[in-house]
PDB file of C-alpha atoms in Angstrom:
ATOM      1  CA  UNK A   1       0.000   0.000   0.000  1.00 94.00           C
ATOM      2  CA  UNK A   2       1.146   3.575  -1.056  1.00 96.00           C
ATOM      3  CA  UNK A   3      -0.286   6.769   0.465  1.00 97.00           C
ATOM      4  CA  UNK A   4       0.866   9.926  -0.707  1.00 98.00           C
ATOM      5  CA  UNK A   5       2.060  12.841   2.131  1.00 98.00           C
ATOM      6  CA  UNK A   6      -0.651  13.911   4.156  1.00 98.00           C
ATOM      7  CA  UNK A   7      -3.387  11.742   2.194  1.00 98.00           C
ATOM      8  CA  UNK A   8      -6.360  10.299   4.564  1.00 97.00           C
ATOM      9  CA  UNK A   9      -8.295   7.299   3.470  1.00 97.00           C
ATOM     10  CA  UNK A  10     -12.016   6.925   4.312  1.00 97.00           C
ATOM     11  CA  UNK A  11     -13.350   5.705   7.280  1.00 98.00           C
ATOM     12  CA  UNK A  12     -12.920   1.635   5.916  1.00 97.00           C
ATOM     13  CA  UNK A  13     -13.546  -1.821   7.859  1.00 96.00           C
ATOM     14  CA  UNK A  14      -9.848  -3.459   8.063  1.00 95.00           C
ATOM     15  CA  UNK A  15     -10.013  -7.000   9.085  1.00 97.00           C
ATOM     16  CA  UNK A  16      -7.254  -8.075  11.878  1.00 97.00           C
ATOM     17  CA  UNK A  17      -3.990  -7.606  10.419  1.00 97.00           C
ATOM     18  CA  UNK A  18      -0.045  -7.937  10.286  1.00 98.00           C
ATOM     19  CA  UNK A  19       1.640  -4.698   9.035  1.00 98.00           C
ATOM     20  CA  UNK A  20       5.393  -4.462   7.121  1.00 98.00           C
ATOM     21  CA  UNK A  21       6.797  -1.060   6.928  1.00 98.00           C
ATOM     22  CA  UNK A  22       8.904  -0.628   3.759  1.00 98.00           C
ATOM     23  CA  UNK A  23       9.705   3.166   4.556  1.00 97.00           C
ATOM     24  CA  UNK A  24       9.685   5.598   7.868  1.00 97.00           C
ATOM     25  CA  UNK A  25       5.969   6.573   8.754  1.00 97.00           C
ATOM     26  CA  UNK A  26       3.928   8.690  10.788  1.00 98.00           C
ATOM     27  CA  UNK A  27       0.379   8.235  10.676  1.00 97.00           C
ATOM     28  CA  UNK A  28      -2.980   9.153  12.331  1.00 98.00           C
ATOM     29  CA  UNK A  29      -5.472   6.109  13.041  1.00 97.00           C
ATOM     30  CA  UNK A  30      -8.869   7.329  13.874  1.00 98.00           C
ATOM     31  CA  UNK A  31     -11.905   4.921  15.049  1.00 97.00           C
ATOM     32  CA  UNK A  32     -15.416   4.984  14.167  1.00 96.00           C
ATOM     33  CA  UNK A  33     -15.802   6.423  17.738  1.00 97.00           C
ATOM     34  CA  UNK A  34     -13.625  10.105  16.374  1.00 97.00           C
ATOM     35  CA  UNK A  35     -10.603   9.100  18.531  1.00 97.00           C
ATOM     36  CA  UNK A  36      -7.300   9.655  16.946  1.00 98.00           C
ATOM     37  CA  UNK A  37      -3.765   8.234  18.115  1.00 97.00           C
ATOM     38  CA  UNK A  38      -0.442   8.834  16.475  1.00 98.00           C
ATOM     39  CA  UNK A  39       2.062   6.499  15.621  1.00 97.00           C
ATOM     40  CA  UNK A  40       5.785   6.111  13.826  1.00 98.00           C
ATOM     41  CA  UNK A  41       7.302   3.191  12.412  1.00 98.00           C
ATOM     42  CA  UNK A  42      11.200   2.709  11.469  1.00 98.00           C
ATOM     43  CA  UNK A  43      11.347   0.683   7.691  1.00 97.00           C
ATOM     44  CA  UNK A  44      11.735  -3.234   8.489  1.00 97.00           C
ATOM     45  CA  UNK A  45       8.880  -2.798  11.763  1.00 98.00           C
ATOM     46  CA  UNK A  46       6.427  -4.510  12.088  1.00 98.00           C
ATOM     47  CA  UNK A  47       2.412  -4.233  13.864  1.00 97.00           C
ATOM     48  CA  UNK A  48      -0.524  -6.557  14.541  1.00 97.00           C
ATOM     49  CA  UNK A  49      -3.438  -4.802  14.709  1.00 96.00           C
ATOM     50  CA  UNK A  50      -7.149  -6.433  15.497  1.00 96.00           C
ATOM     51  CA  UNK A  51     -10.006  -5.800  13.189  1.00 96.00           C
ATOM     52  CA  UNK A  52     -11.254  -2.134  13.336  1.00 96.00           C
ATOM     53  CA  UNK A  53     -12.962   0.766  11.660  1.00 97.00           C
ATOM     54  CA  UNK A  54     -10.724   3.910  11.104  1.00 97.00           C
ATOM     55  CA  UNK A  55      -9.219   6.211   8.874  1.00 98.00           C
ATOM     56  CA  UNK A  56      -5.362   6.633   8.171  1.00 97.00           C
ATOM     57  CA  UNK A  57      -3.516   9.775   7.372  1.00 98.00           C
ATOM     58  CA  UNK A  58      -0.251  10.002   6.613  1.00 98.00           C
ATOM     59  CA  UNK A  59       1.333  12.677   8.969  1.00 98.00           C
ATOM     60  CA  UNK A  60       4.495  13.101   6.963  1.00 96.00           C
ATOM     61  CA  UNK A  61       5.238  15.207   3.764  1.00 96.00           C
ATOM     62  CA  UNK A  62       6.549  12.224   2.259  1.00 97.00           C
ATOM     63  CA  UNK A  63       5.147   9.609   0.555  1.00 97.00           C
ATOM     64  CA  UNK A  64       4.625   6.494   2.725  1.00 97.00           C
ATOM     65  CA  UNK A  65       5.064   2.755   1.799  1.00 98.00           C
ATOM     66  CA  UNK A  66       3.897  -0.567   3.827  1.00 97.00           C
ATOM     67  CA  UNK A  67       2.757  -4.352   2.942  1.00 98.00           C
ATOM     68  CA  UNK A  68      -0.333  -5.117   4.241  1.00 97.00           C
ATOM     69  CA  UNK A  69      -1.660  -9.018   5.310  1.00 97.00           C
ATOM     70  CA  UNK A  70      -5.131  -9.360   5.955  1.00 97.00           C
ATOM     71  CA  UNK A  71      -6.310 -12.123   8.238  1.00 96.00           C
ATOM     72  CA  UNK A  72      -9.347 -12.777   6.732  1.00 93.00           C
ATOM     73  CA  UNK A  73     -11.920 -14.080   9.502  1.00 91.00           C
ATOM     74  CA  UNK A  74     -12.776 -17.540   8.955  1.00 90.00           C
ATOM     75  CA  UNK A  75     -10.292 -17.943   6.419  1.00 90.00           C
ATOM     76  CA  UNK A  76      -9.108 -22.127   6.375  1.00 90.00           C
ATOM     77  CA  UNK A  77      -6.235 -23.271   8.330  1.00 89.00           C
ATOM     78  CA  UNK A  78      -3.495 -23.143   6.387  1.00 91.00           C
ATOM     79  CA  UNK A  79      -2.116 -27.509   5.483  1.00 88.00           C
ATOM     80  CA  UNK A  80       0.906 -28.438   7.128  1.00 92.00           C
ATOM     81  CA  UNK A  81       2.624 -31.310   8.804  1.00 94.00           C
ATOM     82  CA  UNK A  82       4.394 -30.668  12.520  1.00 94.00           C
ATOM     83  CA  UNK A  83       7.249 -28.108  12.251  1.00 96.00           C
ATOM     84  CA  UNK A  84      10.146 -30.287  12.946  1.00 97.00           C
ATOM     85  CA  UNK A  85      13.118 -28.157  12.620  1.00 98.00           C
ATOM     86  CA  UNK A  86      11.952 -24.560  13.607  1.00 98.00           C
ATOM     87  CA  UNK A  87      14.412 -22.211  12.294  1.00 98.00           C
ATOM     88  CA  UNK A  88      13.954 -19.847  16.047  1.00 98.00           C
ATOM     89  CA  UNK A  89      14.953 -22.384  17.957  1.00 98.00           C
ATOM     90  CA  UNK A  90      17.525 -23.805  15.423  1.00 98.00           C
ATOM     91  CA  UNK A  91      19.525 -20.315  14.774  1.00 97.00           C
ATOM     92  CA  UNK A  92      17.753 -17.726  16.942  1.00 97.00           C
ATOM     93  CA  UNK A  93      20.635 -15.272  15.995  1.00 97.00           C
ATOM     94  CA  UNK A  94      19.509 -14.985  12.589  1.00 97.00           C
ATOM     95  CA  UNK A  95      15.463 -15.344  13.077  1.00 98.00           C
ATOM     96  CA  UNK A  96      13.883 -13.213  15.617  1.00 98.00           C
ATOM     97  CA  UNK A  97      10.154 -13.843  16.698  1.00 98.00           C
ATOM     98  CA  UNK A  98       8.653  -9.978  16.743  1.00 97.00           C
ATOM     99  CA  UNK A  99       4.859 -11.321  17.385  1.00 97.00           C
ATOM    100  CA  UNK A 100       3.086 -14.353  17.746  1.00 97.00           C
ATOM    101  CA  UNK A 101      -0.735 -14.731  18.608  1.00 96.00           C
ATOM    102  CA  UNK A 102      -2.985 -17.641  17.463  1.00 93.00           C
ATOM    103  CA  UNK A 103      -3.087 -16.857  14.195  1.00 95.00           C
ATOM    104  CA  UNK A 104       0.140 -15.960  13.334  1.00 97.00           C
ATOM    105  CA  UNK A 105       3.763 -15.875  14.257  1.00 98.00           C
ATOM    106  CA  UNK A 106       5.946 -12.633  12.257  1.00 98.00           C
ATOM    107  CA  UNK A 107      10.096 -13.508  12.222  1.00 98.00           C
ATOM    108  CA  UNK A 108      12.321 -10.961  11.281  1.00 98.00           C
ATOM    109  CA  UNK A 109      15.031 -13.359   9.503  1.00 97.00           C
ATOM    110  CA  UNK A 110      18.477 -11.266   8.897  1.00 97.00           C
ATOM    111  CA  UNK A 111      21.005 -12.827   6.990  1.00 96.00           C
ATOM    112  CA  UNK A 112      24.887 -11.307   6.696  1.00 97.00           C
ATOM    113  CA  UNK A 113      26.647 -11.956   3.211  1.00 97.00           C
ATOM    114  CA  UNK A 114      27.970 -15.552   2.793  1.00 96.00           C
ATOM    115  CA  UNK A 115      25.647 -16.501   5.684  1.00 96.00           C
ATOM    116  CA  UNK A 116      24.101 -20.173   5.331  1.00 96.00           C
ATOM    117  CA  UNK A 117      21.356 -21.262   7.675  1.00 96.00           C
ATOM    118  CA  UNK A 118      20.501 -24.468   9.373  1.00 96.00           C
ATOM    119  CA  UNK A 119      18.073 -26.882   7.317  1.00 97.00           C
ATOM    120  CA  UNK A 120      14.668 -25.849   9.047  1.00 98.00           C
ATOM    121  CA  UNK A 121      11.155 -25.499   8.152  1.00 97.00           C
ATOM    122  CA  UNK A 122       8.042 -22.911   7.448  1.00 97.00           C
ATOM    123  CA  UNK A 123       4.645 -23.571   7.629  1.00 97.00           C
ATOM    124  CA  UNK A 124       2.499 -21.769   4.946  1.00 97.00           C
ATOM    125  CA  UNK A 125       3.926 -18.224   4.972  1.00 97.00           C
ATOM    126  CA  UNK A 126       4.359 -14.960   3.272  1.00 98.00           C
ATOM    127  CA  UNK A 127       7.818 -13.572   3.095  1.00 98.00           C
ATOM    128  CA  UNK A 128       8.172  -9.785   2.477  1.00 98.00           C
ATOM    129  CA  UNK A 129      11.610  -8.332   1.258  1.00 98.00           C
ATOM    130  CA  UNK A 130      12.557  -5.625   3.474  1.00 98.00           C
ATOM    131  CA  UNK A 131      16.075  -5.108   1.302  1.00 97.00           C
ATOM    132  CA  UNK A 132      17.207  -6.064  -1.971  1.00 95.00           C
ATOM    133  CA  UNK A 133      18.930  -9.867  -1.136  1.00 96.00           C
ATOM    134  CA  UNK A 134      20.508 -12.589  -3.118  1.00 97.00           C
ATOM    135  CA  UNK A 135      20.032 -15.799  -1.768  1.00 97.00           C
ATOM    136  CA  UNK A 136      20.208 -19.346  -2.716  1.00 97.00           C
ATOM    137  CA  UNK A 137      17.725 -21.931  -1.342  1.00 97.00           C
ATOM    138  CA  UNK A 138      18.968 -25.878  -1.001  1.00 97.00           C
ATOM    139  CA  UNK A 139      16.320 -27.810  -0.964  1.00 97.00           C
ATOM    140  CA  UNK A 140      16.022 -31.189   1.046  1.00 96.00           C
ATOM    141  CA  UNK A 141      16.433 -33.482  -2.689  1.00 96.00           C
ATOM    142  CA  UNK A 142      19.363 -31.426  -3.357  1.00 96.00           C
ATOM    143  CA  UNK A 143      17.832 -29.178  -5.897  1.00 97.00           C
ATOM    144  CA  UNK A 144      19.000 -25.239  -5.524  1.00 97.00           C
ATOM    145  CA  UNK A 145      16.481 -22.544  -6.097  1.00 97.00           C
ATOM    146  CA  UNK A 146      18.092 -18.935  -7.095  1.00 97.00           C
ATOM    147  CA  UNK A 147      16.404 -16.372  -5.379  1.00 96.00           C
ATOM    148  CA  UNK A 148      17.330 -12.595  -6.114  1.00 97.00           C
ATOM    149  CA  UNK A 149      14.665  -9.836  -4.664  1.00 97.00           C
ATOM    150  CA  UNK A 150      14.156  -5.978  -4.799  1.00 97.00           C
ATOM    151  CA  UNK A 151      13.333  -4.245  -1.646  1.00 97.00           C
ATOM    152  CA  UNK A 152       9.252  -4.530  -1.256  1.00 97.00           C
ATOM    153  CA  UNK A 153       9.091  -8.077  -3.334  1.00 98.00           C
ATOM    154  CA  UNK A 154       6.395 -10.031  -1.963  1.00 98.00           C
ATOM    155  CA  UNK A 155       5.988 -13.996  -1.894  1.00 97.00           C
ATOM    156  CA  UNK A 156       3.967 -16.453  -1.224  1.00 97.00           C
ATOM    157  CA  UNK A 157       5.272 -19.918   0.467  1.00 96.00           C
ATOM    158  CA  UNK A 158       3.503 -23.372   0.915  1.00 95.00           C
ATOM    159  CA  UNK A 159       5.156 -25.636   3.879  1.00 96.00           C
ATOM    160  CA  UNK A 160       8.806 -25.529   2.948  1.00 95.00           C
ATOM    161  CA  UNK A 161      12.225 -27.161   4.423  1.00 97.00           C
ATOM    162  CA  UNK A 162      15.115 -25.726   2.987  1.00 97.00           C
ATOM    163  CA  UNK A 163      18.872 -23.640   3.542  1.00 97.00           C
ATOM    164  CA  UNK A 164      19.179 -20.443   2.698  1.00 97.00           C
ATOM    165  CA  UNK A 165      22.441 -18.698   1.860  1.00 97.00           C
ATOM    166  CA  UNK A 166      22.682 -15.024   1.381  1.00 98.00           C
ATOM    167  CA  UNK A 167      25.310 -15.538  -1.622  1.00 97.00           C
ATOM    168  CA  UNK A 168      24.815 -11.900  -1.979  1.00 95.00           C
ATOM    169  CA  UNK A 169      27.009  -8.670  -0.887  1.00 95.00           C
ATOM    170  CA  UNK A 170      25.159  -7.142   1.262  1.00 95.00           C
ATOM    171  CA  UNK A 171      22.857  -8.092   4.674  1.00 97.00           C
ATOM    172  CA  UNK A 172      19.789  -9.669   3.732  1.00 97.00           C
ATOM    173  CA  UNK A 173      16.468  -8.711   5.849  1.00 97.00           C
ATOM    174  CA  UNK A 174      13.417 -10.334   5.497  1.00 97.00           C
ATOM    175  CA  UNK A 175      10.128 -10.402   7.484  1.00 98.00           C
ATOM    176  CA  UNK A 176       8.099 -14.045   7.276  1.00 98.00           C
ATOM    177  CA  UNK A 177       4.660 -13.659   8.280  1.00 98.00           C
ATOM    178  CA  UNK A 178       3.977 -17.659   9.093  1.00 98.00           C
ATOM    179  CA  UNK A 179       0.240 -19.020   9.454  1.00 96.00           C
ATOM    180  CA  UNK A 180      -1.197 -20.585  12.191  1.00 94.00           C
TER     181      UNK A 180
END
């Protein structure tokens, strides 16, 4: 989502949701009920926020730019078998839990050039691109998936088990939004 400097949407029904900022912002939220509350985010943070009614106005006289996930309610449960090699507890240097509830749990997964994680796994997740990366991904028959991004790529991921190496030149930050 792109809002322009000092743009306000119209008052809108959001459904609960998991927020990636891909620049600095400072917005205005206001509920149904007129109350307003300001907030800032830093590019790479992230915020939960339940379902609500409100309008959102970009504070700042510069253009603003975030990813957006929708949890849509009663959306399925996403297919998966047990999560065997969890990549937290596996290399929690590298992937940082920054929210978990019951429908979600958000790592922010930074990788340093010539990096290789452990073999671990995702359940169904989305992956957003907070930098430009190159990495490679080894997958568990040996096969090796080339994965270049630009900052603000998003993907989409069934269950996966795989390494990643950042065979690029430069840190690689990602934020995986798993499902629950």
């Amino acid at each position: 989502m792109k809002q322009d400097p000092h743009e306000k949407t119209p008052m809108a029904e959001h459904p609960a949701s998991v927020t990636v900022y891909l620049t600095d912002v400072h917005q205005r939220f206001t509920g149904a009920d007129g109350k307003a509350h300001n907030v800032s985010h830093k590019v790479g943070d992230v915020a939960y926020a339940a379902a609500v009614k409100r309008t959102e106005e970009n504070l700042s006289g510069k253009p603003l730019e975030l990813v957006l996930i929708e949890l849509k309610p009663g959306a399925p449960k996403p297919v998966s078998p047990p999560i065997t090699l969890d990549p937290v507890k596996l290399d929690p240097k590298h992937h940082i839990v920054v929210f978990e509830n019951d429908r979600v749990r958000v790592l922010h997964t930074i990788l340093e050039p010539h990096l290789k994680s452990p073999l671990h796994e995702h359940p169904p997740y989305v992956v957003v691109y907070v930098t430009g990366l190159h990495v490679t991904q080894t997958l568990p028959d040996g096969r090796l998936v080339d994965n270049p991004r630009k900052p603000g790529e998003v993907a989409w991921r069934d269950f996966q088990k795989h390494e990643t190496e950042n065979i690029g030149e430069r840190t690689a930050v990602e934020i995986q939004v798993e499902l629950k």
